[in-house]
Coordinates of C-alpha atoms and ligand atoms in Angstrom, one line a residue:
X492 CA -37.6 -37.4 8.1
X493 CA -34.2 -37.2 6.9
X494 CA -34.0 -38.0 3.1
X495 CA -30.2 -35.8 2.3
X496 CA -28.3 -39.2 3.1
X497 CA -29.1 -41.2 0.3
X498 CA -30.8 -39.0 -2.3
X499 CA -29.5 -36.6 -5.0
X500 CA -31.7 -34.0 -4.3
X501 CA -34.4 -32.9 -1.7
X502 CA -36.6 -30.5 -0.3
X503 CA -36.4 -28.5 2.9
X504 CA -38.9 -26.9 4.5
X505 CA -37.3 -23.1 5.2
X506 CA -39.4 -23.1 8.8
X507 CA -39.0 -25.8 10.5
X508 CA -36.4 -27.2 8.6
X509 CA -38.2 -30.9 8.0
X510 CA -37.6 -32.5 4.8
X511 CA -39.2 -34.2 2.3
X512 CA -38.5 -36.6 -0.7
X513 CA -37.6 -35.0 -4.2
X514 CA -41.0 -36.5 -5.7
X515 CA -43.3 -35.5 -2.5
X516 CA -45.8 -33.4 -4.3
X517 CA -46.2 -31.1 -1.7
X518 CA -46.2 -27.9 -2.7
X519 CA -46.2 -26.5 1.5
X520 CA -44.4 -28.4 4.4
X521 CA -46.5 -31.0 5.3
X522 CA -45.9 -30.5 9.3
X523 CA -46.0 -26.7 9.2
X524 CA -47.2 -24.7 6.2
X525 CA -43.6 -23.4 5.6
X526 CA -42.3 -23.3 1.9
X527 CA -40.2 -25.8 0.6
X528 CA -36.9 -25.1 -1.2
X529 CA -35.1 -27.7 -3.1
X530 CA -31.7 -28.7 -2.2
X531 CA -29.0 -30.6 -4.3
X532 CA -25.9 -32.5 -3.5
X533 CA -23.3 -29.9 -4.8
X534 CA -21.8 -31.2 -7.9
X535 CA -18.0 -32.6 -7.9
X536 CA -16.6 -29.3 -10.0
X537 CA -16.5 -25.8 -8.3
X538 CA -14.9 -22.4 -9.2
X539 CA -13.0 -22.6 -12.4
X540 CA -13.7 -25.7 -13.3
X541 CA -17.5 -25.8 -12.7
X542 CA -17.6 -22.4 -14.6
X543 CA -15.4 -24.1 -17.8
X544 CA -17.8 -26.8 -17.6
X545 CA -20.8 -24.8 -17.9
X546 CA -19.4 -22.5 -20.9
X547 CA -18.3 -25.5 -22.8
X548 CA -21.4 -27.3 -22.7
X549 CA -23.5 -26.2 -25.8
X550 CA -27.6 -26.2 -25.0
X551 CA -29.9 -25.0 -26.7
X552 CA -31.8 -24.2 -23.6
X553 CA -30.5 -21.5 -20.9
X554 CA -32.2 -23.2 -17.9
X555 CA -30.7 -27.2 -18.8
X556 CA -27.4 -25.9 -19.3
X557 CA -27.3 -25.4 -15.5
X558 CA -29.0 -28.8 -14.8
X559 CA -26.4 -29.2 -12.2
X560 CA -27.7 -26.8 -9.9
X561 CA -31.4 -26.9 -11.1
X562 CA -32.2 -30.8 -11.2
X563 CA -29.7 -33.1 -11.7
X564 CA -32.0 -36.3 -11.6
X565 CA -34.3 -35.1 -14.6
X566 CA -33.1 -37.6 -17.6
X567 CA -36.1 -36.3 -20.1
X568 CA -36.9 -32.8 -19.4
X569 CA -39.8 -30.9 -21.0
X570 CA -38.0 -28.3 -22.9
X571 CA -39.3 -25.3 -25.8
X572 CA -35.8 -25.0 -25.6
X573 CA -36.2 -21.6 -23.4
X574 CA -33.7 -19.3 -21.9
X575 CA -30.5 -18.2 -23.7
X576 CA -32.0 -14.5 -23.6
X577 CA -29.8 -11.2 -24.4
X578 CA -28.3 -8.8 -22.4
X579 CA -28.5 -5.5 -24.2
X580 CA -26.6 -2.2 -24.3
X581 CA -29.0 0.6 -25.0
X582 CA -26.7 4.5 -24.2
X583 CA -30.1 6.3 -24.0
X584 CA -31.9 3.6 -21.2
X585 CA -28.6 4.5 -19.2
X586 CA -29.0 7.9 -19.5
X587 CA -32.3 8.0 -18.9
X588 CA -31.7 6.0 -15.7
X589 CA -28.8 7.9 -14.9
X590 CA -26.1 5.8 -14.3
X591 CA -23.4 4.9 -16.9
X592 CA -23.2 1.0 -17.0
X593 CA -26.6 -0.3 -17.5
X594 CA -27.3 -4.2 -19.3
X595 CA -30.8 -4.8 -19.9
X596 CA -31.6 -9.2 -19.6
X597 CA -34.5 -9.0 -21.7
X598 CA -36.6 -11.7 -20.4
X599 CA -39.6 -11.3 -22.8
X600 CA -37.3 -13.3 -25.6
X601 CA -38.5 -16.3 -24.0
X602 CA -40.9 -19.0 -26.2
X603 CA -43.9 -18.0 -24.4
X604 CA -42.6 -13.8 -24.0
X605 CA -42.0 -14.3 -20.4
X606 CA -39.8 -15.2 -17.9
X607 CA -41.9 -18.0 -16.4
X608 CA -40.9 -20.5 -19.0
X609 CA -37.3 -20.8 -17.3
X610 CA -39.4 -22.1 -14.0
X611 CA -42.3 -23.8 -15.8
X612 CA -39.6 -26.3 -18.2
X613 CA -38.2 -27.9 -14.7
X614 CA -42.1 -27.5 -13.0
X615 CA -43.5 -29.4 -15.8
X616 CA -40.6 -32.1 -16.0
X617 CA -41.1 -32.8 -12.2
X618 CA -45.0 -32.9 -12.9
X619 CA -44.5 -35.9 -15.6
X620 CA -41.9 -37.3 -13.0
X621 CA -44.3 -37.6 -9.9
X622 CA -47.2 -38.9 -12.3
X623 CA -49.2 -35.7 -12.4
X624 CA -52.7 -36.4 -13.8
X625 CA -53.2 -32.7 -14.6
X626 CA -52.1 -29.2 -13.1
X627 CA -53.1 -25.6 -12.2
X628 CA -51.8 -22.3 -11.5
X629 CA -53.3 -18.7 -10.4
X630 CA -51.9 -16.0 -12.7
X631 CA -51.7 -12.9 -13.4
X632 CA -51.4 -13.6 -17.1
X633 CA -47.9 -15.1 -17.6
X634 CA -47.8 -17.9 -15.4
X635 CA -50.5 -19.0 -17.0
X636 CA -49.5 -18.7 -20.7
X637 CA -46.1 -20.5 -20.0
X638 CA -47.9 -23.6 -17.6
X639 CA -50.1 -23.8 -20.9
X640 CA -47.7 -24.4 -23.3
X641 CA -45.6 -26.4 -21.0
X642 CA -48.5 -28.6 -20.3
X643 CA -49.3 -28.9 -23.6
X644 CA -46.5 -30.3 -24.8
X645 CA -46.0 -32.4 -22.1
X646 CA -50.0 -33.8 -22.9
X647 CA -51.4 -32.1 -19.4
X648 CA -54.4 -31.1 -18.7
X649 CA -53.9 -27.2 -17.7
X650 CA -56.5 -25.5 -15.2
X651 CA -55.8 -21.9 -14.6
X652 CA -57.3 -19.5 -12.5
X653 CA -57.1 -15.7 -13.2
X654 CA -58.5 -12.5 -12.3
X655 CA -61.4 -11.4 -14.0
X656 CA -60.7 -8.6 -16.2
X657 CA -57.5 -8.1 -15.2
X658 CA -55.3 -9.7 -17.3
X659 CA -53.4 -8.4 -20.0
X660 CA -55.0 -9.5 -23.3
X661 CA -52.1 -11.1 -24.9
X662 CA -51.5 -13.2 -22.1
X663 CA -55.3 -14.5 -22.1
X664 CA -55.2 -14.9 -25.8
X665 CA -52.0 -17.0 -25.2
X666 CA -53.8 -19.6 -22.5
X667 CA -56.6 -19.9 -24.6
X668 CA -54.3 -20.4 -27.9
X669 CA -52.5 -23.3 -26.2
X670 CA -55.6 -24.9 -25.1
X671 CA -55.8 -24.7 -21.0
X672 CA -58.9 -24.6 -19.2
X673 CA -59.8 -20.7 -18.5
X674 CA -61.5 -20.2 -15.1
X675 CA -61.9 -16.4 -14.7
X676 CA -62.3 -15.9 -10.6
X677 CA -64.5 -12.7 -9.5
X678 CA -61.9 -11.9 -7.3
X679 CA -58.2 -11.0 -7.2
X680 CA -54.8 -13.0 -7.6
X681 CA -54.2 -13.5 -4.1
X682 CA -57.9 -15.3 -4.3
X683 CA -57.3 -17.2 -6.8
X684 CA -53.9 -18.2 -5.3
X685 CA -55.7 -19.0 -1.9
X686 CA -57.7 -21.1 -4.3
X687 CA -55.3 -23.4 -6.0
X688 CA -53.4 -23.7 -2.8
X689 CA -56.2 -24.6 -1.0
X690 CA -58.2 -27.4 -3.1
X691 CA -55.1 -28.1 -5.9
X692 CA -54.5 -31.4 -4.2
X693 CA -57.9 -32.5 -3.0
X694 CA -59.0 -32.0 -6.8
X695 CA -56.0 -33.5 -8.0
X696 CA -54.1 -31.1 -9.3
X697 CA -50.8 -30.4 -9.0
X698 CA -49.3 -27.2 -8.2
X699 CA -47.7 -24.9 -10.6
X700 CA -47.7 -21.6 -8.8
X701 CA -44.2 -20.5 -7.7
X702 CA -44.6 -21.5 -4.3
X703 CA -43.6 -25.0 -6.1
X704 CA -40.2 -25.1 -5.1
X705 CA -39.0 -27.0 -8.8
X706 CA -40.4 -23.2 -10.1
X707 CA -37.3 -21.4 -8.4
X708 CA -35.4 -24.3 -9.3
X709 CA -35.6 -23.1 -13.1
X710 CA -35.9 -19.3 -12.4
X711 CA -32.6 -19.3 -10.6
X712 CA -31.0 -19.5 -14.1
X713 CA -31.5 -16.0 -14.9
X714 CA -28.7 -15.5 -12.7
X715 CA -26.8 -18.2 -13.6
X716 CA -26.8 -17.3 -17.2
X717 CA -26.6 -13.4 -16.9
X718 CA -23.0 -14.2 -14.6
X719 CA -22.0 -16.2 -17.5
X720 CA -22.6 -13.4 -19.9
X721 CA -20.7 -11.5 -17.7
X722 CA -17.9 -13.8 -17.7
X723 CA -18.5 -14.4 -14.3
X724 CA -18.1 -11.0 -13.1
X725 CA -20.9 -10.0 -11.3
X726 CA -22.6 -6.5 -11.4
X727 CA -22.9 -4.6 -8.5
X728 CA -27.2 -4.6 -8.9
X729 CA -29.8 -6.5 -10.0
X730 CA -32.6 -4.7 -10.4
X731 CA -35.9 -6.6 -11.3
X732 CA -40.0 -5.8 -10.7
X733 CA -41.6 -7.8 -7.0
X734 CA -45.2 -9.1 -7.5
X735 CA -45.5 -12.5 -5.3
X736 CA -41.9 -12.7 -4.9
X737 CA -40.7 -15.3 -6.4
X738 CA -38.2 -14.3 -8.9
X739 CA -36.7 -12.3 -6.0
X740 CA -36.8 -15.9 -4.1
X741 CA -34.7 -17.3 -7.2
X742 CA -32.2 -14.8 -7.4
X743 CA -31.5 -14.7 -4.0
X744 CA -30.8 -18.6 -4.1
X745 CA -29.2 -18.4 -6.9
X746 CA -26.6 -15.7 -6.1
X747 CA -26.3 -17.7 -2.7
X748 CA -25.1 -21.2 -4.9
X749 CA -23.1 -18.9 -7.0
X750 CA -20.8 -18.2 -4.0
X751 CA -21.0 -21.6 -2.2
X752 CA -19.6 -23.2 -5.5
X753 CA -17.4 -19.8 -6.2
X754 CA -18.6 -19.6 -9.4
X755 CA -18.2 -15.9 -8.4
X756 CA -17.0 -14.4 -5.4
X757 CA -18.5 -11.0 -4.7
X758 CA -22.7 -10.8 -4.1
X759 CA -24.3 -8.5 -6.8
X760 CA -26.8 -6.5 -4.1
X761 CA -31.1 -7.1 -5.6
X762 CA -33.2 -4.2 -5.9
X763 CA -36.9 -5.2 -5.9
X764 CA -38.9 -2.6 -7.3
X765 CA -42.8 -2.8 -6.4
X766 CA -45.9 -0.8 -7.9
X767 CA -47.3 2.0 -5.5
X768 CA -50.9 0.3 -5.1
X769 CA -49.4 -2.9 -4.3
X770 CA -46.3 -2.7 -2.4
X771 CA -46.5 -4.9 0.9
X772 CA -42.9 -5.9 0.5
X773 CA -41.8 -2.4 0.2
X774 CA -43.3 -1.1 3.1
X775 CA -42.5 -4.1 5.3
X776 CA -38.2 -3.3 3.9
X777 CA -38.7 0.3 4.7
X778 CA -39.7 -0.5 8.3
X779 CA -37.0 -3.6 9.0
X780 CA -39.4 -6.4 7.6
X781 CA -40.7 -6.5 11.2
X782 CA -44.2 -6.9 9.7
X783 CA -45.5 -8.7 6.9
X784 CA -48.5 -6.7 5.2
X785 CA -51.4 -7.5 3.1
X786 CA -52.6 -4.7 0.6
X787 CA -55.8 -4.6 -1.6
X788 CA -53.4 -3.5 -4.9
X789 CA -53.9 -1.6 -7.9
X790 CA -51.5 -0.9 -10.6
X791 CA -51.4 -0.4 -14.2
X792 CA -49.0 -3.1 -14.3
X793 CA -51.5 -6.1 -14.2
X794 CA -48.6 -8.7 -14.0
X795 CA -47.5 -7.4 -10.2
X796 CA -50.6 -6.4 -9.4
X797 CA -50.4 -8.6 -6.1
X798 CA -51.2 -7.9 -2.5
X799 CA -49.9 -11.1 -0.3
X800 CA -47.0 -12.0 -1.8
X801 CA -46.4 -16.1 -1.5
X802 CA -42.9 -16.1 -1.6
X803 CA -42.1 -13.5 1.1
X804 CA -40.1 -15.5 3.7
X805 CA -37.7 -16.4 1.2
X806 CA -37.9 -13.1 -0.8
X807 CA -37.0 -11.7 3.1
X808 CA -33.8 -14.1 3.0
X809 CA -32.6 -12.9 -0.5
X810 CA -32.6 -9.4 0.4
X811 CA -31.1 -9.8 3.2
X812 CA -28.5 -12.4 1.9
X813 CA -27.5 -9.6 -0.9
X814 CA -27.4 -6.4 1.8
X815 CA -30.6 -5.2 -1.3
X816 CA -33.5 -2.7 -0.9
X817 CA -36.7 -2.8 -2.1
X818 CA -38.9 0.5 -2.8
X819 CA -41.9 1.4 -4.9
X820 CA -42.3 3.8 -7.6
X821 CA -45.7 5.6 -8.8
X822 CA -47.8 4.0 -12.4
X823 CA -46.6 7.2 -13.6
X824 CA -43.0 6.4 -13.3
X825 CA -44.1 3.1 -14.5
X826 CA -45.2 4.0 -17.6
X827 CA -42.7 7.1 -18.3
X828 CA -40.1 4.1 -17.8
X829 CA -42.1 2.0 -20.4
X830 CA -42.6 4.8 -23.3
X831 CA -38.6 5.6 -22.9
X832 CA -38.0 1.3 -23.3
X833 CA -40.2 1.3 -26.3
X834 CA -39.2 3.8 -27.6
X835 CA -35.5 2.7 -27.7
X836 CA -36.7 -0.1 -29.8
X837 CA -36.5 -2.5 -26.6
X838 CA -39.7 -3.0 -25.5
X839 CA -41.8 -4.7 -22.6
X840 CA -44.4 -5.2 -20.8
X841 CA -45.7 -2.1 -18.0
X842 CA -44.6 -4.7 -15.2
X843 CA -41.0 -4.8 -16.2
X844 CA -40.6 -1.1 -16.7
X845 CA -40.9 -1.0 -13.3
X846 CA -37.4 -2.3 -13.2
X847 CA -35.9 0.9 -15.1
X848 CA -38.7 3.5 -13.3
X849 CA -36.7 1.8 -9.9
X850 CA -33.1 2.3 -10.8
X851 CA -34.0 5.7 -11.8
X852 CA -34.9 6.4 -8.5
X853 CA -32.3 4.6 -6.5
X854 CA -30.0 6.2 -8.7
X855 CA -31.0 10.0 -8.4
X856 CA -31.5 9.6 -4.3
X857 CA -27.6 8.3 -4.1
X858 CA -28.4 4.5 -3.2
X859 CA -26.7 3.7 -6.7
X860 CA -24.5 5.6 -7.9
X861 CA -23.4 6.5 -11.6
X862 CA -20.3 4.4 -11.8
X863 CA -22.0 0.9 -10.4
X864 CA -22.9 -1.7 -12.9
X865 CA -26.2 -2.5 -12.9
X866 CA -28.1 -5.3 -14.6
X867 CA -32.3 -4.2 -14.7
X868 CA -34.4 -7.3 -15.8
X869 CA -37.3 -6.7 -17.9
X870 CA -39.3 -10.0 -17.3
X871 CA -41.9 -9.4 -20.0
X872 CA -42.4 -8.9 -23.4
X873 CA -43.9 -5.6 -25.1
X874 CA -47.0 -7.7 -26.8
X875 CA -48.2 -9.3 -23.4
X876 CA -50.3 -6.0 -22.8
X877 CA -51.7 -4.4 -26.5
X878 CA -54.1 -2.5 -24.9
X879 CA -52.4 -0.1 -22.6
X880 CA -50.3 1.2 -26.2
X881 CA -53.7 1.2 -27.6
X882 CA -55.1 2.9 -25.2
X883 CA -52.7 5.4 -23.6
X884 CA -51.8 8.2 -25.9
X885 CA -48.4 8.8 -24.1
X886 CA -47.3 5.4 -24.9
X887 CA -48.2 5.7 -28.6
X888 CA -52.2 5.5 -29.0
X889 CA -51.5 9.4 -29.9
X890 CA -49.3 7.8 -33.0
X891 CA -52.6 6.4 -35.1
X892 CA -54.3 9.0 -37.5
X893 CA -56.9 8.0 -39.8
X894 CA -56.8 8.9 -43.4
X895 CA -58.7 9.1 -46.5
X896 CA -56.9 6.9 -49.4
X897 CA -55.7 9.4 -51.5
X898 CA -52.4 11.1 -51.8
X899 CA -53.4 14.8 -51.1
X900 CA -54.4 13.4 -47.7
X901 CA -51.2 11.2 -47.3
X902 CA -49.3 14.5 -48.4
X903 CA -50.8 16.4 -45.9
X904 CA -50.4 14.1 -43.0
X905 CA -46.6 13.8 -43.5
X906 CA -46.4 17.0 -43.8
X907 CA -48.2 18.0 -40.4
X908 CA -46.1 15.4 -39.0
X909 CA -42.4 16.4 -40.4
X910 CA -43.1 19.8 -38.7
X911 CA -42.0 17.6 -35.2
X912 CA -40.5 15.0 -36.3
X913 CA -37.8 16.9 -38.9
X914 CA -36.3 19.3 -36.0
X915 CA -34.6 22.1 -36.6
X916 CA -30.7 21.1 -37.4
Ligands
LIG1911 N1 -42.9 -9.3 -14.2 C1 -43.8 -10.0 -14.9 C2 -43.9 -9.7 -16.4 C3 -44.6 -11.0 -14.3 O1 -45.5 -11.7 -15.0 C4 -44.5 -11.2 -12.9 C5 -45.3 -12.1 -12.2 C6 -43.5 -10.4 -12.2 C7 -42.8 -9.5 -12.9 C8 -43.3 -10.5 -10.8 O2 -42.6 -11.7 -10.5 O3 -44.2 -12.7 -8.9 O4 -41.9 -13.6 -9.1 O5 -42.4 -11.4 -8.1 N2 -46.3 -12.7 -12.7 C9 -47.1 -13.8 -12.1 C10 -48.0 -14.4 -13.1 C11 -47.6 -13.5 -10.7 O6 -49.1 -15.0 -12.6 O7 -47.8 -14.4 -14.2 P1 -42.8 -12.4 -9.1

């Protein structure tokens, strides 16, 4: 079927190239499995003038501000507002990390403390648009928090599906808060995300994983909007954690529009950082990508914690597209990335340390070097996961000493503890 013709936007099946109509609900190519990507007439502006466009038009959200090239054709979108997150400037992160021009795109200032509410405000919208009776997700905690609160201010009924026991317990508190349907699978995320994708419709349910193309429609504008904070001078990395490969999907389209409509002209190149237990993508990279892999994973960083990666074809074009690299880095380096975030007064979640623990790496073997600008995103925020800080004295468990209530003991405990923290001048 041809659809381009006469329509403002479409989707495109990235195997076999056969399209399909903006409101087809399929989430997968109907003639061949493939995922869909969803493609827009290019709007009149480009260059200059599509970049004056976009800084002069005020919006409270960071993802509609781009509409252009996220979806055009939405007249009522579903919006928190969302987006509009900081890039921040922290001297001992870029030390730590070893290069000298480091911007952090904190992601966890997001309504729901994650960046899934950039995809979920353009999912939801195109769920109310097709007539959606009710949708679903698998997650590993923040899909599922951000398709709640979408859904319920759009007056959706919310399924999700997550791992039992491993999920992070801000994120189930979240769901639960905002009122979606709980349905904790004995199995992993890749079984729950076999799941959804294979009875969503049949049940009718519509789709809200991010192998829904209208997802990366809305998670492209982390890109968008860090260029613009940049003035539109790209950095020479993007560093950002890989769990089912979508977000590396987005950037890669995005920094692929970017060009097309020279909003900039030089590629940023994506560094995908994966956890060691569960690192398909990394050790397909290393080896060409001439296999795909599927892992049984483990990680400390329950948000990536992701064997069989849905996105992978198109994560495979983004690195590619952007010359990038993808490698893995121990929980150890993980969490050592985490207690140095925190304790710069940033912040985040285990999963998005995994950004900084990456960089470090790529810096001290040579494949960045000190001079490069780098931006590393940190895609969650540091109340998503309680426990670990609870529970792992190196993150700051170690930091809690209980007292009786009088002031001999309070005297004695701040006195115990000035002999490290008052150093010797
Ligand atoms: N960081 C955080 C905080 C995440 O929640 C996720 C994914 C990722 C990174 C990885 O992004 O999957 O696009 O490669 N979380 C999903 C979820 C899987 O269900 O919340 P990705």
């Amino acid at each position: 079927m041809t659809v381009q013709s006469d329509t403002q936007s479409w989707q495109l099946c990235l195997s076999c190239g056969a399209e399909l109509a903006e409101a087809d609900v399929a989430t997968r190519c109907r003639s061949c499995g493939g995922l869909l990507e969803v493609r827009h007439k290019p709007p009149e502006l480009s260059g200059q003038a599509l970049r004056d466009h976009f800084d002069g038009r005020t919006s409270a959200s960071g993802v509609w501000r781009f509409q252009e090239l996220v979806l055009p054709s939405a007249t009522q979108p579903v919006s928190y507002p969302e987006g509009n997150t900081p890039l921040l400037y922290r001297a001992p992160l870029a030390a730590w990390a070893g290069t000298s021009d480091l911007a952090l795109k904190h992601e966890g200032h997001n309504p729901t403390g994650s960046f899934k509410d950039r995809g979920m405000t353009v999912g939801i919208t195109q769920a109310l648009r097709i007539g959606a009776r009710a949708v679903v997700c698998a997650s590993t905690g923040n899909t599922s928090a951000s398709l709640a609160a979408y859904g319920a201010q759009a007056g959706l009924p919310v399924f999700v599906l997550v791992p039992e026991g491993k999920i992070a317990l801000g994120k189930l508190a979240q769901t639960v808060g905002f009122g979606a349907r709980v349905l904790a699978v004995r199995g992993d995320f890749d079984a729950c995300l076999g799941l959804v994708e294979e009875a969503g419709e049949r049940l009718g349910l519509y789709l809200l994983n991010s192998v829904n193309p209208f997802r990366i429609e809305g998670q492209q504008t982390i890109v968008f909007e860090l260029l613009q904070q940049l003035r539109w001078s790209p950095p020479d990395w993007i560093v950002l954690p890989g769990g089912n490969l979508g977000n590396t999907a987005a950037f890669g389209k995005a920094l692929e529009q970017a060009r097309e409509l020279r909003l900039i002209t030089r590629l940023p190149r994506l560094a995908v950082v994966q956890a060691e237990g569960a690192a398909p993508f990394a050790r397909s990279f290393a080896e060409g990508f001439r296999h795909r892999y599927e892992v049984a994973a483990e990680t400390v960083a329950t948000a990536i914690r992701i064997g069989n990666p849905a996105s992978w074809d198109r994560a495979v074009r983004a690195i590619r597209l952007t010359d990038g690299v993808v490698l893995s880095v121990p929980d150890a380096e993980i969490l050592a990335a985490k207690a140095a975030i925190d304790r710069a007064g940033v912040g985040c979640e285990p999963a998005s340390a995994a950004s900084l623990a990456g960089l470090r790496r790529l810096v001290s073997d040579g494949t960045v070097s000190r001079e490069q600008s780098v931006v590393a995103v940190l895609t969650g925020h540091m109340l998503k996961d309680p426990e670990i800080l609870l529970e792992s004295p190196a993150l700051g468990a170690a930091a809690i000493e209980q007292i009786e209530p009088t002031i001999s003991a309070l005297a004695t405990a701040v006195e115990a503890a000035s002999r490290t923290i008052f150093r010797e001048a």
